[in-house]
């Protein structure tokens, strides 16, 4: 164990609130020491997820303060706790949202650890990846497929995995028609998994850039957020954190169809009309985190399908800019904070145009 590694640059939230109040602040803190079952990871890339916005703005209850957000972390193991042997020093790993479950509750014992009654989450209960280093219990880290470099692997770790679980929860029949409401980091990955499985995908989003991305990855149509679908939907996924879209999506469903709500936070849902929105066995379901098995299955399917990961890159010192862009719907695909040690730079000439803010 290396002691006294020194300090690192991070972003912390002490008092969540509106972005105008700058709740996310740059701070130097000590590099964490891994616990016995943990690895210490030198961060190469960290995705910026909408859940980070909810943590920073206080939409989610405060679990720890101050907290370093970020739960789509790619990096290399630089140190291991005394009982951590799963990964070698130097090995690339991913750190995701779920980082601990109790292992003994009725949910953990029935392959539903995403519903564990005593879970811990990266960047909410424990410090995350808006930092140079991060720790994780080794049992919750992921090996990452070589098909993805550090930057494209980062958004897979939450946006990808949660989108995958949402798609599973939507119970789309083979060759079925899927509606996707909101088309950001998570949706564009889930759409490609669905397309790979033979689905016809219709996208509803207010962002013209997102509509273009949807068509680029192979979706059949892309229109306004509240538009009626060109054909009845067998299943739908709501990625936009907008409760007003629940009745819109329910009305678009074919009889027997399912709407899965992917977000951890949603504005209030207006009242539903039983005949219009629910009768004929339409159903609405939420999605809560994911199991590690979901993560492994998604990473394997994403690698096999060589899915395209659309990223907007930011320097590590631009986390506040990235969050503001996400809040204002200015991010194309998934926002990622990229460190110098990322393999993006290995042998590659970097171009200013890669960056949101050159210089
Ligand atoms: Zn449990
Ligand atoms: Zn996330």
Coordinates of C-alpha atoms and ligand atoms in Angstrom, one line a residue:
X1 CA 0.0 0.0 0.0
X2 CA 1.4 3.3 -1.0
X3 CA 0.9 5.8 1.8
X4 CA 0.9 9.6 1.4
X5 CA 0.2 9.8 -2.3
X6 CA -0.4 13.5 -1.9
X7 CA -3.2 15.6 -3.2
X8 CA -5.4 15.6 -6.3
X9 CA -7.7 17.9 -8.1
X10 CA -11.4 17.2 -7.7
X11 CA -14.8 18.8 -8.0
X12 CA -17.0 18.7 -4.9
X13 CA -20.5 19.6 -4.0
X14 CA -21.0 20.8 -0.4
X15 CA -24.3 22.6 -0.8
X16 CA -26.5 21.4 -3.7
X17 CA -28.5 24.0 -5.5
X18 CA -29.2 25.8 -8.8
X19 CA -26.2 25.8 -11.2
X20 CA -26.2 29.6 -11.1
X21 CA -25.0 29.3 -7.5
X22 CA -22.0 27.2 -8.6
X23 CA -22.7 24.2 -6.3
X24 CA -19.9 22.3 -7.9
X25 CA -16.5 23.7 -6.8
X26 CA -12.9 22.8 -7.7
X27 CA -11.1 21.5 -4.6
X28 CA -7.8 19.8 -3.8
X29 CA -8.1 16.8 -1.5
X30 CA -6.0 13.9 -0.4
X31 CA -5.8 11.0 -2.8
X32 CA -8.0 8.3 -1.2
X33 CA -6.5 5.1 0.2
X34 CA -8.2 1.9 -0.9
X35 CA -10.0 -0.1 1.8
X36 CA -9.0 -3.8 2.1
X37 CA -11.5 -4.9 -0.6
X38 CA -11.0 -1.9 -2.9
X39 CA -8.8 -0.9 -5.8
X40 CA -7.5 2.7 -6.3
X41 CA -8.0 3.8 -9.9
X42 CA -6.1 6.6 -11.8
X43 CA -9.0 8.1 -13.7
X44 CA -8.6 8.4 -17.5
X45 CA -12.2 9.4 -18.4
X46 CA -15.4 10.1 -16.5
X47 CA -18.8 10.5 -18.1
X48 CA -21.2 13.2 -17.0
X49 CA -24.6 11.8 -16.3
X50 CA -27.9 13.4 -15.7
X51 CA -27.9 11.9 -12.3
X52 CA -24.9 14.0 -11.5
X53 CA -27.1 17.0 -12.2
X54 CA -29.7 15.7 -9.8
X55 CA -27.0 15.3 -7.1
X56 CA -25.4 18.7 -7.7
X57 CA -28.8 20.5 -7.9
X58 CA -30.3 18.8 -4.9
X59 CA -33.1 16.9 -6.7
X60 CA -31.7 13.8 -4.9
X61 CA -31.5 13.8 -1.1
X62 CA -28.0 14.5 0.2
X63 CA -26.3 11.2 1.2
X64 CA -22.8 12.6 1.9
X65 CA -21.4 16.0 2.1
X66 CA -19.1 17.1 0.6
X67 CA -19.3 14.6 -2.3
X68 CA -17.3 14.2 -5.5
X69 CA -19.8 13.3 -8.2
X70 CA -19.2 11.1 -11.2
X71 CA -20.1 7.4 -11.7
X72 CA -19.0 6.5 -15.3
X73 CA -15.3 6.1 -14.5
X74 CA -12.6 4.5 -16.6
X75 CA -9.1 4.2 -15.4
X76 CA -6.3 2.0 -14.4
X77 CA -5.6 0.2 -11.1
X78 CA -2.7 1.8 -9.3
X79 CA -3.1 0.3 -5.9
X80 CA -5.0 -2.5 -4.2
X81 CA -6.3 -3.1 -0.7
X82 CA -4.9 -6.0 1.3
X83 CA -7.6 -8.5 0.3
X84 CA -8.1 -7.2 -3.3
X85 CA -6.7 -9.6 -5.9
X86 CA -9.3 -9.6 -8.7
X87 CA -7.4 -7.0 -10.8
X88 CA -3.7 -6.5 -11.5
X89 CA -2.0 -3.2 -11.0
X90 CA -2.1 -1.5 -14.4
X91 CA -5.3 -3.2 -15.5
X92 CA -8.1 -1.1 -17.0
X93 CA -11.4 -1.1 -15.1
X94 CA -14.7 0.7 -15.0
X95 CA -16.5 2.1 -12.0
X96 CA -20.3 2.4 -12.2
X97 CA -23.2 3.7 -10.2
X98 CA -23.8 0.6 -8.0
X99 CA -20.8 0.1 -5.7
X100 CA -22.1 -2.0 -2.8
X101 CA -25.1 -4.2 -1.9
X102 CA -25.8 -6.0 1.4
X103 CA -25.8 -9.5 -0.1
X104 CA -28.3 -10.8 2.4
X105 CA -31.7 -9.0 1.9
X106 CA -34.5 -10.7 0.0
X107 CA -33.6 -8.8 -3.2
X108 CA -29.9 -9.6 -3.1
X109 CA -30.8 -13.2 -2.6
X110 CA -33.1 -13.3 -5.6
X111 CA -30.9 -11.8 -8.3
X112 CA -32.4 -8.3 -7.8
X113 CA -29.5 -6.6 -6.1
X114 CA -30.5 -3.4 -7.9
X115 CA -33.3 -3.2 -5.3
X116 CA -31.1 -3.9 -2.3
X117 CA -32.3 -2.2 0.8
X118 CA -28.8 -1.1 1.8
X119 CA -27.0 -0.1 -1.4
X120 CA -24.2 2.4 -1.9
X121 CA -23.8 4.5 -5.1
X122 CA -20.7 6.1 -6.6
X123 CA -20.8 9.8 -6.6
X124 CA -23.7 9.9 -4.1
X125 CA -22.8 7.8 -1.1
X126 CA -19.1 7.6 -1.8
X127 CA -16.8 9.9 -3.8
X128 CA -16.9 9.5 -7.6
X129 CA -14.9 10.3 -10.7
X130 CA -14.8 14.1 -11.0
X131 CA -11.2 13.6 -9.7
X132 CA -7.8 12.3 -10.6
X133 CA -8.2 9.1 -8.5
X134 CA -11.2 7.1 -7.3
X135 CA -11.7 3.9 -5.3
X136 CA -14.2 1.1 -5.7
X137 CA -14.8 -2.3 -4.0
X138 CA -13.2 -4.6 -6.6
X139 CA -16.3 -6.9 -6.7
X140 CA -18.3 -3.9 -8.2
X141 CA -15.7 -2.9 -10.9
X142 CA -16.0 -4.0 -14.5
X143 CA -13.5 -5.3 -17.0
X144 CA -14.0 -3.3 -20.1
X145 CA -14.1 -4.7 -23.7
X146 CA -11.1 -3.8 -25.9
X147 CA -13.6 -2.7 -28.5
X148 CA -14.0 0.6 -26.6
X149 CA -11.3 3.1 -25.8
X150 CA -11.3 4.9 -22.4
X151 CA -13.5 7.7 -23.6
X152 CA -16.2 5.7 -25.4
X153 CA -16.2 3.1 -22.5
X154 CA -17.1 5.8 -19.9
X155 CA -20.7 6.5 -21.0
X156 CA -21.4 2.8 -21.2
X157 CA -21.0 2.5 -17.5
X158 CA -24.2 4.2 -16.6
X159 CA -25.9 5.7 -19.6
X160 CA -25.3 2.4 -21.4
X161 CA -26.2 0.0 -18.6
X162 CA -29.3 1.8 -17.4
X163 CA -30.5 2.2 -21.0
X164 CA -30.0 -1.6 -21.4
X165 CA -32.0 -2.3 -18.2
X166 CA -34.7 0.1 -19.3
X167 CA -34.9 -1.7 -22.7
X168 CA -35.3 -5.0 -20.8
X169 CA -37.9 -3.6 -18.5
X170 CA -39.9 -2.3 -21.6
X171 CA -40.2 -5.9 -22.7
X172 CA -40.0 -5.1 -26.4
X173 CA -41.2 -8.1 -28.4
X174 CA -38.9 -9.4 -31.2
X175 CA -39.1 -7.1 -34.2
X176 CA -41.3 -4.8 -32.2
X177 CA -41.8 -1.0 -32.5
X178 CA -40.1 0.9 -29.8
X179 CA -40.7 4.6 -28.9
X180 CA -37.9 6.5 -27.2
X181 CA -38.7 9.8 -25.5
X182 CA -35.7 12.0 -25.0
X183 CA -32.5 11.1 -26.9
X184 CA -29.3 11.8 -25.0
X185 CA -26.4 9.7 -23.7
X186 CA -28.4 6.8 -22.5
X187 CA -31.0 6.7 -25.2
X188 CA -28.7 6.6 -28.2
X189 CA -27.0 3.5 -26.8
X190 CA -30.3 1.7 -25.9
X191 CA -31.6 2.5 -29.4
X192 CA -28.7 0.7 -31.0
X193 CA -29.1 -2.4 -28.8
X194 CA -32.8 -2.4 -29.8
X195 CA -32.0 -1.9 -33.5
X196 CA -29.4 -4.7 -33.3
X197 CA -32.2 -6.9 -32.0
X198 CA -34.4 -6.1 -35.0
X199 CA -36.6 -3.4 -33.5
X200 CA -38.1 -0.5 -35.4
X201 CA -37.3 2.6 -33.3
X202 CA -39.2 5.9 -33.3
X203 CA -37.6 8.8 -31.4
X204 CA -39.3 11.8 -29.8
X205 CA -37.2 14.7 -28.7
X206 CA -37.2 18.5 -28.9
X207 CA -33.5 18.7 -29.8
X208 CA -32.9 18.9 -33.5
X209 CA -29.3 17.7 -33.1
X210 CA -30.6 14.7 -31.1
X211 CA -33.2 14.0 -33.9
X212 CA -30.3 13.9 -36.4
X213 CA -28.3 11.6 -34.2
X214 CA -31.3 9.3 -33.9
X215 CA -31.6 9.0 -37.7
X216 CA -27.8 8.6 -38.0
X217 CA -27.7 5.5 -35.8
X218 CA -30.6 3.9 -37.7
X219 CA -33.8 4.9 -36.0
X220 CA -36.8 4.9 -38.4
X221 CA -38.2 8.3 -37.5
X222 CA -37.4 11.2 -35.2
X223 CA -39.8 14.0 -34.3
X224 CA -41.0 16.4 -31.7
X225 CA -41.2 15.2 -28.0
X226 CA -45.0 15.2 -28.0
X227 CA -45.6 14.1 -31.5
X228 CA -47.9 11.2 -32.2
X229 CA -46.0 8.1 -33.4
X230 CA -46.2 7.1 -37.1
X231 CA -47.5 3.7 -35.9
X232 CA -48.6 2.3 -32.5
X233 CA -45.8 1.4 -30.2
X234 CA -45.3 -2.1 -28.7
X235 CA -43.0 -0.5 -26.0
X236 CA -41.6 2.8 -25.0
X237 CA -38.8 4.2 -22.9
X238 CA -39.0 7.6 -21.3
X239 CA -35.4 9.0 -20.9
X240 CA -36.4 12.7 -20.5
X241 CA -37.0 13.5 -16.8
X242 CA -40.4 15.0 -17.8
X243 CA -43.5 13.5 -16.1
X244 CA -45.7 15.4 -18.6
X245 CA -44.5 12.9 -21.3
X246 CA -45.9 9.8 -19.4
X247 CA -49.5 10.2 -20.7
X248 CA -48.1 11.1 -24.1
X249 CA -46.1 7.9 -24.3
X250 CA -48.9 5.8 -22.8
X251 CA -51.3 7.0 -25.4
X252 CA -48.8 6.1 -28.1
X253 CA -48.7 2.5 -26.9
X254 CA -50.4 -0.3 -28.6
X255 CA -52.7 -2.4 -26.4
X256 CA -50.5 -4.6 -24.1
X257 CA -47.6 -2.2 -24.5
X258 CA -45.2 -1.2 -21.7
X259 CA -43.6 2.1 -20.9
X260 CA -40.4 2.0 -18.9
X261 CA -39.2 5.1 -17.2
X262 CA -35.4 5.1 -17.1
X263 CA -34.6 8.1 -14.9
X264 CA -33.8 8.2 -11.2
X265 CA -35.8 11.5 -11.0
X266 CA -38.9 12.6 -12.8
X267 CA -41.1 15.7 -12.5
X268 CA -44.7 15.0 -11.4
X269 CA -46.8 12.9 -13.7
X270 CA -50.2 14.4 -14.6
X271 CA -53.3 12.4 -13.8
X272 CA -53.8 9.5 -16.2
X273 CA -57.1 8.5 -17.7
X274 CA -57.8 4.8 -17.2
X275 CA -59.5 4.2 -20.5
X276 CA -57.0 6.2 -22.6
X277 CA -53.7 5.5 -20.9
X278 CA -53.9 2.2 -19.0
X279 CA -56.8 -0.1 -20.1
X280 CA -56.1 -2.9 -22.5
X281 CA -53.2 -3.9 -20.4
X282 CA -50.9 -1.0 -21.0
X283 CA -48.4 -0.8 -18.2
X284 CA -45.9 1.7 -16.8
X285 CA -42.8 0.6 -15.0
X286 CA -39.8 2.3 -13.4
X287 CA -36.2 1.3 -13.6
X288 CA -34.0 1.3 -10.5
X289 CA -30.3 1.1 -10.9
X290 CA -29.0 -2.2 -12.3
X291 CA -27.5 -5.5 -11.3
X292 CA -23.9 -6.3 -12.0
X293 CA -25.2 -9.1 -14.3
X294 CA -27.1 -6.4 -16.3
X295 CA -23.8 -4.5 -16.7
X296 CA -21.8 -7.6 -17.8
X297 CA -24.5 -8.5 -20.4
X298 CA -24.7 -5.0 -21.7
X299 CA -21.0 -4.6 -22.1
X300 CA -20.8 -7.9 -24.0
X301 CA -23.7 -7.0 -26.3
X302 CA -22.4 -3.5 -26.9
X303 CA -18.9 -4.9 -27.8
X304 CA -20.4 -7.6 -30.1
X305 CA -22.5 -5.0 -31.9
X306 CA -19.7 -2.4 -32.0
X307 CA -22.2 0.2 -31.1
X308 CA -21.4 3.8 -31.8
X309 CA -20.9 6.0 -28.7
X310 CA -21.4 9.7 -29.5
X311 CA -19.3 11.8 -27.1
X312 CA -18.8 15.4 -26.4
X313 CA -15.4 15.9 -24.7
X314 CA -14.5 18.2 -21.9
X315 CA -11.3 18.8 -20.0
X316 CA -11.3 17.6 -16.4
X317 CA -11.4 21.2 -15.3
X318 CA -14.6 21.8 -17.3
X319 CA -16.9 19.6 -15.2
X320 CA -19.1 22.7 -14.4
X321 CA -19.3 23.6 -18.1
X322 CA -20.3 20.0 -19.0
X323 CA -23.1 20.0 -16.4
X324 CA -24.4 23.3 -17.5
X325 CA -24.4 22.1 -21.1
X326 CA -26.3 19.0 -20.1
X327 CA -28.8 21.0 -18.2
X328 CA -29.3 23.2 -21.2
X329 CA -29.6 20.3 -23.7
X330 CA -26.4 21.4 -25.4
X331 CA -24.7 18.0 -25.2
X332 CA -24.5 15.8 -28.3
X333 CA -24.6 12.2 -27.1
X334 CA -22.7 11.7 -23.9
X335 CA -20.5 14.3 -22.1
X336 CA -17.1 12.9 -21.0
X337 CA -14.3 14.5 -18.9
X338 CA -11.1 13.3 -20.5
X339 CA -7.7 13.2 -18.6
X340 CA -4.3 13.4 -20.2
X341 CA -3.6 9.7 -19.4
X342 CA -6.6 8.6 -21.5
X343 CA -5.7 6.2 -24.3
X344 CA -7.4 8.8 -26.6
X345 CA -4.0 10.6 -26.5
X346 CA -1.8 7.6 -27.0
X347 CA -0.1 8.1 -30.3
X348 CA -3.0 10.3 -31.5
X349 CA -2.7 13.9 -32.3
X350 CA -5.4 15.8 -30.4
X351 CA -7.4 18.4 -32.2
X352 CA -8.9 21.4 -30.6
X353 CA -12.1 20.6 -32.3
X354 CA -12.5 17.6 -30.1
X355 CA -13.1 19.9 -27.2
X356 CA -16.1 21.8 -26.3
X357 CA -14.0 24.7 -25.2
X358 CA -10.7 24.8 -27.1
X359 CA -7.6 25.9 -25.2
Ligands
LIG1 ZN1 -29.3 -6.3 -0.3
LIG2 ZN1 -25.7 7.8 -14.3

